[in-house]
Amino acid sequence: MCGIVGYIGEKEANDILIAGLEKLEYRGYDSAGVAVISKNNIININKKKGRVEILKNLTPLLGTYGIGHSRWSTHGVPSDRNAHPFTDQSNQFAVVHNGIIENYLELKEELRNEGVEFSSDTDSEVIVHLIAKNYQGDLKEAVLKIIKRLQGAYSFCVIKADGHEIIGARNGSPLVIGLGKKENFFASDVSAIIEHTRDVIYLNDFQIARITKENVEVFNFQGEEEALDVREVNWTLEKAQKQGYKHFMLKEIFEQPEVIKETLKVPIHVQNNFSRIIMVACGTASYAGLVGKYIIEEVAKIHVLYEIASEFRYKENLLTQNDLIIVISQSGETADTLAAVRLAKEKGAKTLGIVNVVDSTIAREVDERIYTRAGPEIGVASTKAFISQLIIMYKLAFHLAGKEFDANGVVEKIKETLAKHEEIRTLAQKYYLYQNFLYIGRNRNFPLALEGALKLKEISYIHAEAYPAGELKHGPIALVSEEMPTLAVCPRDSVYAKTFSNIEEIKAREGKVITIATEGDQEIKRVSNDVIYIPKVEEILYPLLCTIPLQLFAYYIAECRGCDIDHPRNLAKAVSVE
Ligand code: AGP
């Protein structure tokens, strides 16, 4: 993961780099650092363990070009010592890196034998020493030479003390160039540079670029110059700001009615000429895919397989040209999901991406793409992207069935559900000290139980497990006690009576139950300690409504526990390592 920024121009680089890193913090926040080249060609570095804002308290580095990094640790603990940028022994080169250099041990050993002393425990540091070793007067040529030695997925930027240029390379981790007037940028994603420019070039894998104050050049890994594919970013900075909300996550939860409205407008043109659909994704996106499986099978009567991308990429999937692989990804950069796309294409299967970030790597690599219209999602815990993915699942299911999806006033019902936030907050105050939770649901509600439990785990660090309600008696019911409450997703649908019985079984064992139920359902009160009511809608639409209380419950529990909701520990927003 990690975030990279580079700036070269006429302004002071230090503040531009730090501001860019703050936008990229969602990618990792274990440490942060900047390297800026001074007027007299000296590389100066500020780097520290912890959040980017710490850099603001250090004496600003003077100079008009440099590179910056926010870290999500893979090799070596979060510390000052392991923070990027890294320099070579003569302090002539500095590097920031995102990704993993898989053969770093071998490279490190080789460099050590040649007398290089390492100053960190990271895999990244080998890059700068290799560049120093291979430099013969041209930084781009040195980079071209050393990338032949690197195995793994990476993007990195490098500067030389007297270079007046920044070289960036991409193989598997994102890197974008921002084009300005007498200034140019590198960044892991456009949010870091959108304040300065909307004209960007997304580097492809196996490309390197050289940027100077006045010029941008892109080359392939063989060193041949390639055409510049300049694109315009179509969203604004305001969309990526908190706008008065305490956290991005809360703002994004409340944006969902608008997101649904927008995503409902997305046209779907998918041909029905395949024999199987396989949904592939990670985390929350995968749960949207699982809801999709239930809905497509129900509405379009097409068999759908569901796969976690990190598993799919290493197993025998018996793929054929008649398969449609649907990958779902908010960021469009998730390494495992991207690998699934490449694997599917290799086997001749068709790929359809449901992606939020326009022009992201997955969006560019799939055969067909459908963009969700969630706008920039900054909170590490995915919320509005999930609901937009669900909307596409519905639209797709109805499209495949040859019907029109009628969302039937769902936006208003979502608003009504959001209006219950104070009630849910009060409920969270009652439950926030528990250490364990069970989540249950049947049929389309089961993926929601998974998603609700994931939200709670991610941002409140409470242990939560989700099960199909009918599966409880096969083991997990042994966990039920006064100490382990259950959140049951039980709207008035075709499996209501079955889930109701499962709730009764929990109550009979002194378990506490919070139920998400349909307005007017008085019976459910008898078996629940607390009920969160959602408005009555057509049965198939319940997953959309049930999502809201699950998100708000997790949010308010985390708030009660004083957690850093937008920056949960150990996590990062875009998981571009496998
Ligand atoms: C969601 O809250 C997570 N942080 C995570 O599970 C996420 O959904 C997953 O990493 C997939 O990301 P993507 O949608 O960007 O591919």
PDB file of N, CA and C in Angstrom, residues 249-283:
ATOM      1  N   MET A 249     -16.064   8.700   7.390  1.00  0.00           N
ATOM      2  CA  MET A 249     -16.978   7.551   7.337  1.00  0.00           C
ATOM      3  C   MET A 249     -18.423   8.015   7.549  1.00  0.00           C
ATOM      4  N   LEU A 250     -18.635   8.909   8.522  1.00  0.00           N
ATOM      5  CA  LEU A 250     -19.994   9.364   8.795  1.00  0.00           C
ATOM      6  C   LEU A 250     -20.523  10.162   7.607  1.00  0.00           C
ATOM      7  N   LYS A 251     -19.679  11.020   7.075  1.00  0.00           N
ATOM      8  CA  LYS A 251     -20.097  11.811   5.909  1.00  0.00           C
ATOM      9  C   LYS A 251     -20.496  10.867   4.770  1.00  0.00           C
ATOM     10  N   GLU A 252     -19.699   9.843   4.592  1.00  0.00           N
ATOM     11  CA  GLU A 252     -19.948   8.938   3.460  1.00  0.00           C
ATOM     12  C   GLU A 252     -21.208   8.099   3.678  1.00  0.00           C
ATOM     13  N   ILE A 253     -21.490   7.772   4.954  1.00  0.00           N
ATOM     14  CA  ILE A 253     -22.749   7.056   5.248  1.00  0.00           C
ATOM     15  C   ILE A 253     -23.929   7.943   4.857  1.00  0.00           C
ATOM     16  N   PHE A 254     -23.829   9.218   5.210  1.00  0.00           N
ATOM     17  CA  PHE A 254     -24.945  10.125   4.935  1.00  0.00           C
ATOM     18  C   PHE A 254     -25.029  10.538   3.465  1.00  0.00           C
ATOM     19  N   GLU A 255     -24.002  10.277   2.715  1.00  0.00           N
ATOM     20  CA  GLU A 255     -24.057  10.598   1.278  1.00  0.00           C
ATOM     21  C   GLU A 255     -24.809   9.522   0.482  1.00  0.00           C
ATOM     22  N   GLN A 256     -25.169   8.442   1.148  1.00  0.00           N
ATOM     23  CA  GLN A 256     -25.678   7.299   0.389  1.00  0.00           C
ATOM     24  C   GLN A 256     -26.959   7.541  -0.426  1.00  0.00           C
ATOM     25  N   PRO A 257     -27.903   8.347   0.067  1.00  0.00           N
ATOM     26  CA  PRO A 257     -29.073   8.577  -0.802  1.00  0.00           C
ATOM     27  C   PRO A 257     -28.658   9.168  -2.150  1.00  0.00           C
ATOM     28  N   GLU A 258     -27.731  10.128  -2.108  1.00  0.00           N
ATOM     29  CA  GLU A 258     -27.259  10.772  -3.336  1.00  0.00           C
ATOM     30  C   GLU A 258     -26.517   9.758  -4.220  1.00  0.00           C
ATOM     31  N   VAL A 259     -25.715   8.931  -3.577  1.00  0.00           N
ATOM     32  CA  VAL A 259     -24.934   7.922  -4.305  1.00  0.00           C
ATOM     33  C   VAL A 259     -25.878   6.941  -5.011  1.00  0.00           C
ATOM     34  N   ILE A 260     -26.933   6.544  -4.316  1.00  0.00           N
ATOM     35  CA  ILE A 260     -27.896   5.612  -4.922  1.00  0.00           C
ATOM     36  C   ILE A 260     -28.536   6.270  -6.137  1.00  0.00           C
ATOM     37  N   LYS A 261     -28.962   7.528  -5.952  1.00  0.00           N
ATOM     38  CA  LYS A 261     -29.601   8.258  -7.068  1.00  0.00           C
ATOM     39  C   LYS A 261     -28.683   8.272  -8.279  1.00  0.00           C
ATOM     40  N   GLU A 262     -27.428   8.600  -8.046  1.00  0.00           N
ATOM     41  CA  GLU A 262     -26.474   8.706  -9.152  1.00  0.00           C
ATOM     42  C   GLU A 262     -26.217   7.345  -9.800  1.00  0.00           C
ATOM     43  N   THR A 263     -26.036   6.333  -8.944  1.00  0.00           N
ATOM     44  CA  THR A 263     -25.672   5.015  -9.491  1.00  0.00           C
ATOM     45  C   THR A 263     -26.853   4.385 -10.224  1.00  0.00           C
ATOM     46  N   LEU A 264     -28.073   4.759  -9.817  1.00  0.00           N
ATOM     47  CA  LEU A 264     -29.244   4.242 -10.538  1.00  0.00           C
ATOM     48  C   LEU A 264     -29.254   4.693 -11.998  1.00  0.00           C
ATOM     49  N   LYS A 265     -28.555   5.804 -12.269  1.00  0.00           N
ATOM     50  CA  LYS A 265     -28.543   6.327 -13.649  1.00  0.00           C
ATOM     51  C   LYS A 265     -27.552   5.601 -14.552  1.00  0.00           C
ATOM     52  N   VAL A 266     -26.708   4.763 -13.963  1.00  0.00           N
ATOM     53  CA  VAL A 266     -25.636   4.131 -14.748  1.00  0.00           C
ATOM     54  C   VAL A 266     -26.236   3.150 -15.772  1.00  0.00           C
ATOM     55  N   PRO A 267     -25.902   3.307 -17.047  1.00  0.00           N
ATOM     56  CA  PRO A 267     -26.437   2.369 -18.037  1.00  0.00           C
ATOM     57  C   PRO A 267     -25.718   1.005 -17.968  1.00  0.00           C
ATOM     58  N   ILE A 268     -26.450  -0.053 -18.203  1.00  0.00           N
ATOM     59  CA  ILE A 268     -25.849  -1.395 -18.177  1.00  0.00           C
ATOM     60  C   ILE A 268     -25.994  -2.013 -19.566  1.00  0.00           C
ATOM     61  N   HIS A 269     -24.880  -2.414 -20.159  1.00  0.00           N
ATOM     62  CA  HIS A 269     -24.939  -3.074 -21.475  1.00  0.00           C
ATOM     63  C   HIS A 269     -24.114  -4.348 -21.393  1.00  0.00           C
ATOM     64  N   VAL A 270     -24.627  -5.353 -20.776  1.00  0.00           N
ATOM     65  CA  VAL A 270     -23.849  -6.589 -20.682  1.00  0.00           C
ATOM     66  C   VAL A 270     -24.560  -7.650 -21.508  1.00  0.00           C
ATOM     67  N   GLN A 271     -23.791  -8.319 -22.369  1.00  0.00           N
ATOM     68  CA  GLN A 271     -24.424  -9.361 -23.180  1.00  0.00           C
ATOM     69  C   GLN A 271     -24.557 -10.650 -22.390  1.00  0.00           C
ATOM     70  N   ASN A 272     -25.637 -11.355 -22.680  1.00  0.00           N
ATOM     71  CA  ASN A 272     -25.936 -12.557 -21.907  1.00  0.00           C
ATOM     72  C   ASN A 272     -25.440 -13.804 -22.642  1.00  0.00           C
ATOM     73  N   ASN A 273     -24.156 -13.814 -23.033  1.00  0.00           N
ATOM     74  CA  ASN A 273     -23.690 -14.943 -23.846  1.00  0.00           C
ATOM     75  C   ASN A 273     -22.578 -15.729 -23.140  1.00  0.00           C
ATOM     76  N   PHE A 274     -22.820 -16.053 -21.887  1.00  0.00           N
ATOM     77  CA  PHE A 274     -21.828 -16.803 -21.119  1.00  0.00           C
ATOM     78  C   PHE A 274     -22.553 -17.912 -20.380  1.00  0.00           C
ATOM     79  N   SER A 275     -21.781 -18.895 -19.915  1.00  0.00           N
ATOM     80  CA  SER A 275     -22.454 -19.994 -19.232  1.00  0.00           C
ATOM     81  C   SER A 275     -22.395 -19.859 -17.712  1.00  0.00           C
ATOM     82  N   ARG A 276     -21.364 -19.181 -17.217  1.00  0.00           N
ATOM     83  CA  ARG A 276     -21.277 -19.006 -15.759  1.00  0.00           C
ATOM     84  C   ARG A 276     -20.892 -17.564 -15.464  1.00  0.00           C
ATOM     85  N   ILE A 277     -21.338 -17.083 -14.305  1.00  0.00           N
ATOM     86  CA  ILE A 277     -20.809 -15.810 -13.803  1.00  0.00           C
ATOM     87  C   ILE A 277     -19.995 -16.160 -12.569  1.00  0.00           C
ATOM     88  N   ILE A 278     -18.818 -15.571 -12.453  1.00  0.00           N
ATOM     89  CA  ILE A 278     -18.044 -15.739 -11.218  1.00  0.00           C
ATOM     90  C   ILE A 278     -17.760 -14.347 -10.657  1.00  0.00           C
ATOM     91  N   MET A 279     -18.249 -14.117  -9.439  1.00  0.00           N
ATOM     92  CA  MET A 279     -18.005 -12.835  -8.759  1.00  0.00           C
ATOM     93  C   MET A 279     -16.680 -12.955  -8.023  1.00  0.00           C
ATOM     94  N   VAL A 280     -15.799 -12.020  -8.243  1.00  0.00           N
ATOM     95  CA  VAL A 280     -14.501 -12.077  -7.556  1.00  0.00           C
ATOM     96  C   VAL A 280     -14.186 -10.700  -6.958  1.00  0.00           C
ATOM     97  N   ALA A 281     -13.846 -10.681  -5.687  1.00  0.00           N
ATOM     98  CA  ALA A 281     -13.500  -9.407  -5.038  1.00  0.00           C
ATOM     99  C   ALA A 281     -12.913  -9.682  -3.662  1.00  0.00           C
ATOM    100  N   CYS A 282     -12.601  -8.625  -2.940  1.00  0.00           N
ATOM    101  CA  CYS A 282     -12.065  -8.750  -1.582  1.00  0.00           C
ATOM    102  C   CYS A 282     -12.934  -7.933  -0.615  1.00  0.00           C
ATOM    103  N   GLY A 283     -12.954  -8.364   0.629  1.00  0.00           N
ATOM    104  CA  GLY A 283     -13.572  -7.595   1.715  1.00  0.00           C
ATOM    105  C   GLY A 283     -14.997  -7.183   1.410  1.00  0.00           C
TER     106      GLY A 283
END
